[in-house]
Short mmCIF file of C-alpha atoms in Angstrom, two decimals:
data_model
loop_
_atom_site.label_atom_id
_atom_site.label_comp_id
_atom_site.label_asym_id
_atom_site.label_seq_id
_atom_site.Cartn_x
_atom_site.Cartn_y
_atom_site.Cartn_z
CA MET A 1 -0.05 -0.05 -0.27
CA THR A 2 1.67 3.51 -0.69
CA ASP A 3 0.42 6.68 -1.34
CA ASN A 4 -0.06 8.96 -4.73
CA ILE A 5 3.65 10.49 -4.32
CA LEU A 6 6.05 7.74 -3.91
CA ASN A 7 5.97 4.84 -6.66
CA ILE A 8 6.66 2.30 -4.31
CA ARG A 9 7.10 -1.59 -5.13
CA PRO A 10 5.14 -3.94 -4.01
CA ALA A 11 6.39 -6.14 -1.45
CA SER A 12 5.55 -9.39 -2.87
CA GLU A 13 7.76 -8.11 -6.22
CA THR A 14 10.76 -7.75 -3.99
CA LYS A 15 13.56 -9.62 -1.24
CA TRP A 16 14.20 -6.46 0.46
CA ASP A 17 12.21 -3.89 1.78
CA CYS A 18 15.20 -1.50 2.55
CA ALA A 19 18.35 -1.64 1.32
CA SER A 20 21.65 0.81 2.68
CA PHE A 21 24.80 1.58 0.72
CA GLY A 22 27.72 2.12 3.15
CA GLU A 23 30.66 2.26 5.33
CA VAL A 24 29.99 0.06 8.92
CA MET A 25 31.78 1.36 11.30
CA LEU A 26 33.22 0.04 15.06
CA ARG A 27 31.79 3.08 17.38
CA PHE A 28 33.99 3.45 21.13
CA ASP A 29 31.70 4.98 23.08
CA PRO A 30 33.43 6.21 26.67
CA GLY A 31 29.85 6.46 27.89
CA PHE A 32 29.91 10.47 30.00
CA GLY A 33 34.00 10.44 30.11
CA ARG A 34 36.17 11.73 27.76
CA VAL A 35 37.90 9.63 24.81
CA ARG A 36 41.47 11.18 26.07
CA ASN A 37 41.50 9.82 29.44
CA ALA A 38 39.07 7.14 29.00
CA ARG A 39 40.19 3.26 30.70
CA GLN A 40 36.96 1.49 28.90
CA PHE A 41 34.56 1.70 26.18
CA GLN A 42 31.58 0.35 24.99
CA VAL A 43 31.19 -0.83 21.51
CA TRP A 44 29.07 -0.80 19.03
CA GLU A 45 28.60 -0.75 15.52
CA GLY A 46 27.25 2.56 13.30
CA GLY A 47 26.77 4.10 10.18
CA GLY A 48 25.04 6.86 8.91
CA GLU A 49 23.65 4.59 5.66
CA TYR A 50 23.23 1.21 7.90
CA ASN A 51 21.58 2.70 10.89
CA VAL A 52 18.57 3.20 8.29
CA ALA A 53 18.70 -0.37 7.37
CA ARG A 54 18.66 -1.59 10.76
CA ALA A 55 15.84 0.65 12.20
CA PHE A 56 13.53 -1.34 8.96
CA ARG A 57 14.26 -4.23 10.43
CA LYS A 58 14.24 -4.02 14.66
CA CYS A 59 12.06 -1.12 14.85
CA TRP A 60 9.48 -1.48 11.98
CA GLY A 61 9.84 -5.07 11.26
CA LYS A 62 10.77 -5.57 7.48
CA ARG A 63 13.61 -6.92 5.23
CA SER A 64 16.50 -5.21 5.01
CA THR A 65 20.40 -5.83 3.70
CA ALA A 66 23.18 -3.61 3.92
CA VAL A 67 25.88 -3.32 1.02
CA THR A 68 29.35 -2.75 2.62
CA ALA A 69 33.16 -4.37 2.77
CA LEU A 70 34.73 -5.69 5.62
CA PRO A 71 38.54 -7.53 6.39
CA VAL A 72 39.15 -11.02 6.57
CA ASN A 73 39.86 -10.48 10.56
CA ASP A 74 38.27 -10.59 13.90
CA LEU A 75 37.09 -6.92 14.22
CA GLY A 76 35.20 -7.44 10.66
CA TRP A 77 33.70 -10.42 11.91
CA LEU A 78 32.99 -8.35 14.82
CA VAL A 79 30.70 -5.66 13.01
CA GLU A 80 29.09 -8.58 11.01
CA ASP A 81 28.23 -10.43 14.53
CA LEU A 82 27.00 -7.05 15.61
CA MET A 83 25.15 -6.51 12.15
CA MET A 84 23.30 -10.10 12.42
CA GLN A 85 22.41 -9.11 15.58
CA GLY A 86 20.68 -6.07 14.76
CA GLY A 87 18.70 -8.45 12.27
CA VAL A 88 20.62 -6.64 8.43
CA ASP A 89 21.16 -9.48 6.21
CA THR A 90 24.85 -9.72 5.44
CA SER A 91 25.00 -11.17 2.11
CA HIS A 92 26.21 -8.76 0.09
CA ILE A 93 29.50 -8.06 2.44
CA ILE A 94 32.14 -7.41 0.19
CA TRP A 95 35.31 -9.21 2.55
CA ARG A 96 38.70 -8.13 1.65
CA GLU A 97 41.98 -10.01 2.17
CA PHE A 98 43.73 -8.87 5.64
CA ASP A 99 47.46 -8.17 5.37
CA GLY A 100 48.18 -9.01 8.96
CA LEU A 101 48.90 -5.10 9.73
CA GLY A 102 46.09 -3.09 8.34
CA ARG A 103 48.02 -1.25 5.64
CA ASN A 104 45.82 -2.87 2.71
CA THR A 105 42.76 -2.57 4.61
CA ARG A 106 40.79 -2.36 8.32
CA VAL A 107 37.48 -1.34 9.80
CA GLY A 108 36.22 1.91 10.38
CA LEU A 109 36.96 3.28 13.94
CA ASN A 110 34.93 5.98 15.30
CA PHE A 111 35.30 7.42 18.71
CA THR A 112 32.33 9.78 20.16
CA GLU A 113 31.65 11.58 23.17
CA LYS A 114 27.71 12.17 24.28
CA GLY A 115 28.94 15.55 25.38
CA PHE A 116 26.98 17.13 28.08
CA GLY A 117 25.23 20.62 29.15
CA VAL A 118 27.67 23.12 28.00
CA ARG A 119 30.22 20.43 26.94
CA PRO A 120 29.19 19.38 23.34
CA ALA A 121 29.07 15.71 21.42
CA LEU A 122 32.59 14.97 20.00
CA GLY A 123 33.92 12.66 17.42
CA CYS A 124 37.34 11.31 16.72
CA SER A 125 37.23 9.65 13.43
CA ASP A 126 40.14 6.67 13.14
CA ARG A 127 38.89 5.46 9.49
CA GLY A 128 41.36 5.95 6.80
CA HIS A 129 41.88 2.91 4.53
CA SER A 130 38.91 1.40 5.49
CA ALA A 131 37.72 -1.73 3.61
CA ALA A 132 34.55 0.25 2.81
CA SER A 133 36.38 3.55 1.51
CA GLN A 134 38.13 1.06 -1.33
CA ILE A 135 34.50 -0.06 -2.79
CA ARG A 136 35.31 0.79 -6.48
CA PRO A 137 32.02 0.81 -9.57
CA GLY A 138 31.84 -2.65 -10.14
CA GLU A 139 32.42 -4.60 -7.42
CA VAL A 140 29.20 -5.04 -6.44
CA ASN A 141 26.66 -6.75 -8.49
CA TRP A 142 23.63 -3.95 -8.58
CA GLU A 143 21.72 -5.74 -10.91
CA LYS A 144 21.51 -8.67 -9.05
CA LEU A 145 20.34 -6.80 -5.76
CA PHE A 146 17.81 -4.41 -7.78
CA GLY A 147 16.85 -6.40 -10.77
CA GLU A 148 16.43 -10.15 -9.37
CA GLU A 149 16.39 -9.63 -6.12
CA GLY A 150 14.44 -6.39 -6.18
CA VAL A 151 14.44 -3.40 -3.16
CA ARG A 152 11.89 -1.20 -2.24
CA TRP A 153 13.49 0.99 -0.68
CA PHE A 154 17.43 2.19 -1.75
CA HIS A 155 19.39 4.69 1.34
CA THR A 156 22.33 5.87 1.49
CA GLY A 157 24.22 9.19 2.12
CA GLY A 158 26.70 11.74 1.71
CA ILE A 159 28.88 10.49 4.52
CA PHE A 160 29.84 7.72 2.32
CA ALA A 161 30.28 9.39 -0.98
CA ALA A 162 32.80 12.18 0.91
CA LEU A 163 35.21 9.29 1.78
CA ALA A 164 36.67 8.87 -1.79
CA SER A 165 36.45 9.70 -5.40
CA ASN A 166 35.84 5.84 -5.62
CA THR A 167 32.70 6.06 -3.51
CA ALA A 168 31.47 8.78 -5.03
CA GLU A 169 31.08 6.76 -8.36
CA ALA A 170 30.39 3.51 -6.31
CA VAL A 171 27.07 5.59 -5.15
CA ILE A 172 26.68 6.89 -8.81
CA GLU A 173 26.37 3.24 -10.51
CA ALA A 174 24.13 2.25 -7.07
CA VAL A 175 21.68 5.12 -7.85
CA GLU A 176 21.44 4.48 -11.77
CA VAL A 177 20.65 0.67 -11.70
CA ALA A 178 18.35 1.39 -8.67
CA ARG A 179 16.41 3.97 -11.04
CA LYS A 180 16.42 1.63 -13.54
CA TYR A 181 14.65 -0.80 -11.50
CA GLY A 182 11.86 1.27 -10.15
CA THR A 183 13.34 1.70 -6.55
CA VAL A 184 12.73 4.63 -4.32
CA ILE A 185 15.99 5.89 -3.48
CA SER A 186 16.70 8.10 -0.50
CA TYR A 187 19.78 10.19 0.09
CA ASP A 188 21.24 11.87 3.49
CA LEU A 189 23.52 14.86 2.20
CA ASN A 190 24.65 14.66 6.19
CA TYR A 191 27.64 16.99 5.40
CA ARG A 192 30.61 16.57 6.90
CA ALA A 193 33.59 19.22 6.26
CA SER A 194 36.40 17.18 7.43
CA LEU A 195 35.21 14.39 5.17
CA TRP A 196 35.19 16.74 2.29
CA LYS A 197 38.38 18.63 2.61
CA SER A 198 40.73 15.85 1.05
CA GLN A 199 37.82 15.48 -2.02
CA GLY A 200 37.66 19.38 -2.79
CA GLY A 201 35.96 20.94 0.18
CA LYS A 202 32.83 22.22 -0.74
CA GLU A 203 32.81 22.77 -4.22
CA GLY A 204 33.64 19.49 -4.59
CA ALA A 205 31.18 18.40 -1.94
CA GLN A 206 28.43 20.43 -4.35
CA LYS A 207 29.87 18.34 -7.72
CA VAL A 208 29.64 15.17 -6.68
CA ASN A 209 25.80 15.82 -4.59
CA ARG A 210 24.60 17.76 -7.68
CA HIS A 211 25.18 14.92 -9.82
CA ILE A 212 23.81 12.27 -7.24
CA ALA A 213 20.91 14.61 -6.70
CA GLN A 214 19.61 13.88 -10.28
CA TYR A 215 18.26 10.56 -9.25
CA VAL A 216 17.29 10.94 -5.86
CA ASP A 217 13.61 10.87 -4.79
CA VAL A 218 13.67 11.71 -1.68
CA MET A 219 16.05 14.33 -0.15
CA ILE A 220 17.33 14.51 3.71
CA GLY A 221 19.36 16.81 5.39
CA ASN A 222 19.67 19.67 7.56
CA GLU A 223 19.99 23.33 6.79
CA GLU A 224 24.01 23.00 6.44
CA ASP A 225 23.48 20.17 4.26
CA PHE A 226 21.83 21.92 1.47
CA THR A 227 23.59 24.80 1.54
CA ALA A 228 27.35 23.20 2.03
CA CYS A 229 26.37 20.24 -0.21
CA LEU A 230 23.60 21.76 -3.06
CA GLY A 231 24.82 25.35 -3.04
CA PHE A 232 21.39 26.67 -1.91
CA GLU A 233 20.95 30.04 0.42
CA VAL A 234 18.91 30.18 3.45
CA GLU A 235 17.65 33.29 4.26
CA GLY A 236 18.35 34.14 8.17
CA LEU A 237 20.93 31.23 8.54
CA ASP A 238 23.12 32.59 11.41
CA GLU A 239 26.98 31.75 11.27
CA HIS A 240 27.30 29.06 13.93
CA ILE A 241 23.94 26.86 11.84
CA SER A 242 22.29 27.01 15.38
CA SER A 243 18.84 28.23 14.82
CA ILE A 244 16.63 28.53 12.20
CA ASP A 245 13.02 30.15 10.84
CA PRO A 246 11.68 27.21 9.28
CA ALA A 247 9.67 29.87 7.18
CA ASN A 248 12.92 30.72 5.21
CA PHE A 249 14.38 26.97 4.99
CA LYS A 250 11.15 26.65 3.00
CA LYS A 251 11.51 29.12 0.73
CA MET A 252 14.79 27.04 0.58
CA ILE A 253 13.42 23.50 0.13
CA GLN A 254 10.78 24.86 -2.89
CA THR A 255 13.82 26.42 -4.54
CA ALA A 256 15.82 22.94 -4.06
CA VAL A 257 12.63 21.47 -5.50
CA LYS A 258 12.54 23.88 -8.89
CA GLU A 259 15.87 22.85 -10.12
CA PHE A 260 15.57 19.26 -8.77
CA PRO A 261 11.94 18.30 -10.02
CA ASN A 262 12.85 14.46 -8.80
CA PHE A 263 12.68 15.03 -5.70
CA LYS A 264 9.39 14.02 -4.89
CA VAL A 265 10.05 14.41 -1.34
CA ALA A 266 12.31 17.05 0.80
CA ALA A 267 12.64 16.58 4.44
CA THR A 268 15.13 17.94 7.33
CA THR A 269 15.38 17.82 11.44
CA LEU A 270 15.42 21.28 13.20
CA ARG A 271 17.53 20.93 15.94
CA ASN A 272 17.87 24.16 18.57
CA ALA A 273 20.61 22.68 20.93
CA LYS A 274 20.40 24.58 23.68
CA THR A 275 23.02 22.09 25.85
CA ALA A 276 24.00 19.00 24.16
CA SER A 277 21.72 17.49 26.73
CA VAL A 278 18.55 19.66 25.87
CA ASN A 279 17.48 20.51 21.89
CA ASP A 280 14.47 21.88 20.74
CA TRP A 281 13.54 19.07 18.50
CA SER A 282 11.08 19.69 15.30
CA ALA A 283 10.75 18.29 11.50
CA ILE A 284 9.79 19.64 8.45
CA LEU A 285 8.81 17.51 5.38
CA TYR A 286 8.09 19.14 1.53
CA ALA A 287 5.78 16.43 -0.58
CA GLY A 288 3.19 16.89 -3.42
CA GLY A 289 3.53 20.57 -3.44
CA GLU A 290 2.98 21.25 0.00
CA PHE A 291 4.59 21.36 3.90
CA TYR A 292 3.99 19.17 6.63
CA ALA A 293 5.84 19.83 10.71
CA SER A 294 5.76 17.45 12.62
CA MET A 295 4.90 18.01 16.69
CA MET A 296 7.66 20.83 18.22
CA ARG A 297 9.38 19.22 21.22
CA GLU A 298 10.84 21.98 23.22
CA ASN A 299 13.44 21.13 25.70
CA LEU A 300 13.64 17.52 24.21
CA GLU A 301 16.10 15.94 26.60
CA ILE A 302 18.98 13.95 24.86
CA TYR A 303 21.45 10.82 26.10
CA ASP A 304 22.76 10.47 23.08
CA ARG A 305 22.09 12.66 19.71
CA VAL A 306 24.31 10.36 17.27
CA GLY A 307 21.91 8.85 14.98
CA GLY A 308 18.40 10.90 15.44
CA GLY A 309 18.84 12.19 11.95
CA ASP A 310 19.01 8.21 10.75
CA GLY A 311 16.27 7.34 13.41
CA PHE A 312 14.42 10.72 11.51
CA ALA A 313 15.43 8.97 8.19
CA SER A 314 13.97 4.92 8.56
CA GLY A 315 10.54 6.34 10.53
CA LEU A 316 9.68 9.01 7.44
CA ALA A 317 10.29 5.76 5.25
CA PHE A 318 8.61 3.19 7.09
CA GLY A 319 5.10 6.12 7.00
CA PHE A 320 5.23 6.61 3.31
CA MET A 321 5.82 2.61 3.00
CA GLU A 322 2.68 2.12 5.20
CA GLY A 323 0.54 4.64 2.69
CA LYS A 324 0.38 6.45 5.93
CA GLY A 325 0.60 9.96 4.09
CA PRO A 326 3.57 12.89 4.54
CA GLN A 327 1.98 14.12 7.73
CA ALA A 328 2.02 10.93 9.26
CA ALA A 329 5.88 10.27 7.62
CA VAL A 330 7.31 13.22 8.83
CA GLU A 331 5.28 12.40 12.80
CA TYR A 332 7.01 9.06 12.74
CA GLY A 333 10.38 10.05 11.56
CA ALA A 334 10.68 13.26 14.05
CA ALA A 335 9.11 10.89 16.97
CA HIS A 336 11.32 7.63 16.10
CA GLY A 337 14.43 9.97 15.70
CA ALA A 338 13.57 11.46 19.34
CA LEU A 339 13.30 8.36 20.66
CA ALA A 340 16.91 7.32 19.24
CA MET A 341 18.10 9.67 20.92
CA THR A 342 17.26 8.07 24.32
CA THR A 343 19.80 5.69 24.10
CA PRO A 344 23.11 4.95 23.79
CA GLY A 345 25.22 3.97 20.39
CA ASP A 346 24.15 5.20 16.66
CA THR A 347 21.46 2.86 16.35
CA SER A 348 17.57 2.66 17.31
CA MET A 349 16.95 0.65 20.02
CA VAL A 350 13.14 1.15 20.32
CA ARG A 351 9.55 -0.52 18.62
CA GLN A 352 7.01 0.92 16.42
CA ALA A 353 4.22 0.86 19.38
CA GLU A 354 6.68 2.96 21.38
CA VAL A 355 7.51 4.90 18.39
CA GLU A 356 3.51 5.46 17.99
CA ALA A 357 2.85 6.16 21.99
CA VAL A 358 5.57 9.23 21.73
CA MET A 359 3.36 10.01 18.70
CA LYS A 360 0.29 10.09 20.65
CA GLY A 361 2.24 12.62 23.38
CA LYS A 362 2.01 9.66 25.91
CA GLY A 363 4.84 10.77 28.74
CA ALA A 364 7.51 8.52 30.06
CA ARG A 365 4.76 5.96 31.61
CA VAL A 366 5.74 2.22 32.10
CA ILE A 367 4.76 0.44 29.07
CA ARG A 368 2.96 -3.38 29.88
#
């Protein structure tokens, strides 16, 4: 069942409801301490693209697979085991032989602090020469995935495209084939200046992302993402991108949709970080020539903000996939993103019923 905004393939015609394409890293979490003087870490798997596929399976009960690459060693097998615990199919992993030292390939590591109060969240990545960053066009059998197996919704994003020129080329190859077989394509711009620095900075980001954008049905990103990755301006945006007037942001979305008429849906989360622990949180979605706003959650208490945007993306996709319409889609996305930020790690740990309870405005009472 779908609405008339997105033509989503029937489940009966496909093996997968969702396929993601990107790097899956190990996240080392020092709790509420600092990375710089930690004596122990909790380890999670995570990746901007993978998190959406995992939520499809664990929260929404859908069939999901992830396309990525890992080294043949114990760290690669650890990532695989964590993915399997998340219910995500691993049959499309590219396995790379390991030289025993990590000069040729490795698992990307991401050391991330939650932040607290006036101390913001902090990320320190150690992901050079990772297996996924070496994926090149021609390595993945996209004809098999999208043609023979069939996928209803394909999700990838700007973080993976930014890793190297070859990953950007691989994303382009993937979206071309996905479009050929009528798969809905969602793309999270997810701008990271540190990643694009070696790929030509903002100019390089815009060149790559504007190429990819012509294939995208559902474009996701916040105000900085649209300005840095696609070159659109947002009136009233301060230099630190800490707050935004939604009315001016709507104007920017309208401009983007005129330039890229293939954007059937454009969406963003709106976050005003008062402190690391308290944010105002909402979302806006454009679909069918209209704008839809989620409930505004003022002073939302944050446990771990990483993954909130990915939670939004998966909830939005679920709403459309179930034919619930754009207003429900933005509400599912915003509520799921809010809940994702109440637990540690990058991935969602909630169920559909919990999301729907939050959508109805129910407080933190005991669920039996």
